[in-house]
Amino acid sequence: MDGMSFAGEGSRSVAGNHTNTWHSPIHLVSDDATESFEDPDAGPSRQMLDNKPGFLDWSTEAPGQRVAYDDLTAIDWIHEYTIEQLRLRILRGGGGITTYFRVLADASQAWIVLILSGLAVGFIAAAIDIAGNWLADVKTGVCTTSFYLNHSFCCWGLQSTEQCKDWVTWGHLFHVGPAGGVYVVQYLIFILFSVIFALSACILVLRYAPYARQSGIPEIKTVLGGFVIRRFMGGWTLLIKSLGLCLSVASGLWLGKEGPLVHVACSCANILMKPFHSISQNEARKREILSAAAAAGISVAFGSPIGGVLFSLEQVSYYFPDKTMWQSFVCAMVAAVTLQFMNPFRTEKLVMYQVIFTRGWHDFELIPFCVLGIMGGLYGGLFIKVNIFIAGLRRRTWVKSFPVLEVFVVALASALINYPNVLMRAQVSELVANLFQECSATNDDILDICQDGKTAGPVSLLILASVLGMILASFTFGLQIPAGILLPSMGIGALYGRAMGMVVQVWQRNNPTAWMLRSCEPDVQCITPGVYAIVGAASAVGGVTRMTVSIVVIMFELTGALTYVLPIMVAVLISKWVGDAFDRKGIYEAWINFQEYPFLDNREEPVPDLLVSQVMTRLEDTVVIEAIGHTIASLDDLLHTQPYKGFPVVADARDALLLGYISRTELRYAIDKARNLPRTTECHFGGSALIGTVSENSLDMRPWMDHTPMTLPARSSLMLATSLFQDLGLRYLLFQYHGQLQGLMTKKDAWFILNSVKDEKRDLFSVTVPDRRTSLHSISTSPPPQSAEAIKPNCRLLQQRSLASSADTNTSLTVLNNQQPPKTAPVASFSAAVHRYLTISIEVSRMSSWIARVIIPIRTGPLLRT
C-alpha cells in the first residue's frame, strides 16, 4: 500500500448477526428533500441491489448501502457511478425481448426528462417575458382598452412618432396638465411602482424561498461540482424564482434574467426527474441531467441554443461527458423551439434584441475594436472588485440584518437616476435592442442617437449612462432578489460601444480622404455604430465572466451574420487578457470564493510545490475508530462529542493499520437502525482474520465502511492530491506509509489551502521545500517550514469546521479558532492588479500596432497599389 491504491468502493450489503434488523433499501434523497433517512419510495433498481441474494455480497463487489447525503456535503462520485454500472449490469443480464424493452425504457428516461424540461423552460421564459414587460410598462401608464396589454401590444402597428390613443399615461389619467406638473406625477408614480416591485420580490424570496435570491449560477456550479445544497432546486424555489424574476426585472433595477433562467431550468429538470428513480436517486446521473438543463436556460435567455450548450460546457459544468453534449443540445433546442412557438413579442424573435445588419466592417476598424476589448476588460476587472467589495461591506455591517431596507434604498436610488435619463428609463433589454439597431429610415430612433450633426450630446449621454449603469449594477448584483449580471453587462458594453462607434463615424466623415479610410466607398455609409455596440457588449460580458467561445457564438446567433465573428473574437480575447490582469476569476468564481463554497475548479492556477505531509491533518490530530472495543453506546457518544463528518478505521490505535473509512452519516444511520438492540452490544469493523474471534452477539459495521478508500503516500505532492480531488471528485484522501495511517485531507481542506495561497499567501509558499528523498520519518517529525507551519493549524481547524455538521450555507470557512478572516491590504492588492494590468496593456498595445502594420496593409494592399 505504499503507492496510490484504489479498487473501487467497498461493498456494504448487510452482513453479520443482525441481518433482519438491518435490512433496508439504499436511501438517496434529492437536494430539496427533508432531513429524513427513510425513503419508502426507493426505486426497484435500488431495492434490487440490496435484495439480490448472494450476487452482491459485501465481500465481493457490491457498492452496498448508503444513506442520504447530509446538507452541505460532497457526494461520492465513484460510489455513484459504481452503483449505476451495477444497476445496468443487472438490468441487461436477463436476456430476451423483455430485457430489450426494459433497457430501452430505462434509456428513454433521461430523454423524457430533458424534453419535458425544455418544454417547461420555454413556457416559463415566455411567461416571464410577457409578465415582466407588462409590469414594466405599468410604471408609465395603462392601456384603456385592455388593461392586461403592455405598451407595444396596446399600440400595435403604430410608429413611435404616431400618437397612441389607447395608451394613457398616469398624468393624463389623473387629468394633470403640463402646467400642473405632469412630469412630476409621472416621476413619482415611476418611483412608486419601481420600489413596490423590488420590495415584493425581496419579501417573496426572504419569506418563502431564500435560495431564489441572486443569480444562482455560483450555487449551480458548486452543485454540479458535487456539493449537496438541499431545497436549492425545489418546487418553492422554482415558483418564487419565476415570480420574483418578473417583479425584479420590472422594477427597473440594473439586473437581468439570464442567470436566473439557468437556475429555473435546472429546477425544472430536478423536479421532473423525481418519478424516475434511476436518475433521481443517483447523484452523478442527476448532475449530468442538470448540466444539460443549464443549456436550456441560456438558450431561452439569449435565443441561442448552440451558445447555451457552449455556456454549459465552458462555465457551468464540472464534468461534461460526450453524451451530455448531445443531451444539452436536445434540451436547448426544445426550449428554443417552445419559446419560438410561444412568440411572446409577436415579432418572430426569441429575444427582444435580436438584430440583422446589412453592412459589413472594414479593416481599419480592428483598432477601435481592440480598444473596445481593452475597455471591456477594464470594466470586468473593476466591476468584480467593486461588487465583491460592496458584498463584503454588506456582510460586515448592519446592512446584513436589513435586506429589505437595502433593496428599498437601491430601488429608490435606481428609480431616481433612471427616469430623468431617457437611455436608462426603459428596461435593459429594450435599451440593448435600440443600441444594436442600425440607423435607417425604417427603424425608430427612440433614443435620439441617429440624428446627423448631433454627436457630442448623445455620446456624453451614452458614456454617462454606462458609468451610472455600472455603479447601480455593482450595488444590485448581490441583493436578496433574483438578479443576473449578463444583460446589465451587455447594456453597459453596448453603451460605451455605441459611443465609440459614433465617434469613429464622425471622424470618418470629417476625414474621408485619410489613407486608412480608402476602403470606404464615397456617398455610402461606412461606419455602423450598432456593430460597435455588439462588440462592446461582447467585450463587457467577456470581461465580467472570462468566457470566450460561448460569448462569440451567442453574439453570432443574435446577429445571424458570420461577418462579425472576427471583431467579436478579437474584442473578447483582449477583454479576457485585460480582465485577467486584475484577477483570473470571473464574477461567478469570485462569488463562489466569497460565499466560500467548497468548489475546486479543475481549471485553476498551478498548485504550490508542497508535500501533503506539511498541510494534511496528521494522525495525532485525527479521531480514528478501532476495529474492536466499541459498543453502540460508545459510538453514539463519539458522534455526540466529535463534530467530524467521517472517521478512519484502523486495526488498533498503536499500529494504525488502515482498514477503511466510515462517514458520519452511515455510522449515525447504522446506530439508529440498531436502536432496538441493547446499548452494550459490541460493534466490530474488521474481519476475524484481523481481530480474532467475533462475538456472536456483536454488530457487524463493515457493510457501512469504505473498505478501499483512495490512499496516497504521505510524501506525495500537494499537486497530486489536488488533482485527485478535482478529477475524481473525491471527498477525502487518506495518507499511509506501508499500510499505516499517517493523516488525511478533505476536499474542503484542499479548497482552503488553495484559496489561502491565491488570496494572500503566495509569497509564503515560495520557501524551500524539504527534499523529496528525505525519509518519511524525518518529514513527519521534523518541524515543517514556516510557511507550512502557518497554514497547518488552519488546516487542522478547518477540518473541524468542514467535517462538522452545518445547517448554514453562509458559515464562513475562514473564520477559524474564533479569529476574524485575515484582512488584505486594499492598496497593496490594487497596486498589484494595476501592475499586472499595465503589463498586459503593453502587450495589447504591441499587438494593436502589429495589427495596424501587418494585417491592415495585407488586406488593403491592392487598394494602396492602385
mmCIF file of C-alpha atoms in Angstrom, residues 198-203 206 399-411 479-481:
data_model
loop_
_atom_site.group_PDB
_atom_site.id
_atom_site.type_symbol
_atom_site.label_atom_id
_atom_site.label_comp_id
_atom_site.label_asym_id
_atom_site.label_seq_id
_atom_site.Cartn_x
_atom_site.Cartn_y
_atom_site.Cartn_z
ATOM 1 C CA ALA A 198 -38.449 45.390 -5.909
ATOM 2 C CA LEU A 199 -39.745 45.058 -2.338
ATOM 3 C CA SER A 200 -42.301 42.443 -3.398
ATOM 4 C CA ALA A 201 -39.586 40.332 -4.996
ATOM 5 C CA CYS A 202 -37.393 40.646 -1.907
ATOM 6 C CA ILE A 203 -40.175 39.714 0.525
ATOM 7 C CA LEU A 206 -36.937 36.006 2.125
ATOM 8 C CA VAL A 399 -26.898 46.158 6.360
ATOM 9 C CA LYS A 400 -26.793 42.357 6.502
ATOM 10 C CA SER A 401 -29.598 42.363 9.080
ATOM 11 C CA PHE A 402 -31.880 44.594 6.997
ATOM 12 C CA PRO A 403 -32.048 43.160 3.453
ATOM 13 C CA VAL A 404 -35.486 44.653 2.760
ATOM 14 C CA LEU A 405 -34.265 48.122 3.674
ATOM 15 C CA GLU A 406 -31.255 47.683 1.422
ATOM 16 C CA VAL A 407 -33.462 46.695 -1.513
ATOM 17 C CA PHE A 408 -35.672 49.712 -0.811
ATOM 18 C CA VAL A 409 -32.718 52.115 -0.863
ATOM 19 C CA VAL A 410 -31.183 50.655 -4.039
ATOM 20 C CA ALA A 411 -34.551 50.559 -5.839
ATOM 21 C CA LEU A 479 -29.296 41.867 -3.256
ATOM 22 C CA GLN A 480 -31.804 39.369 -1.876
ATOM 23 C CA ILE A 481 -33.775 39.278 -5.120
#
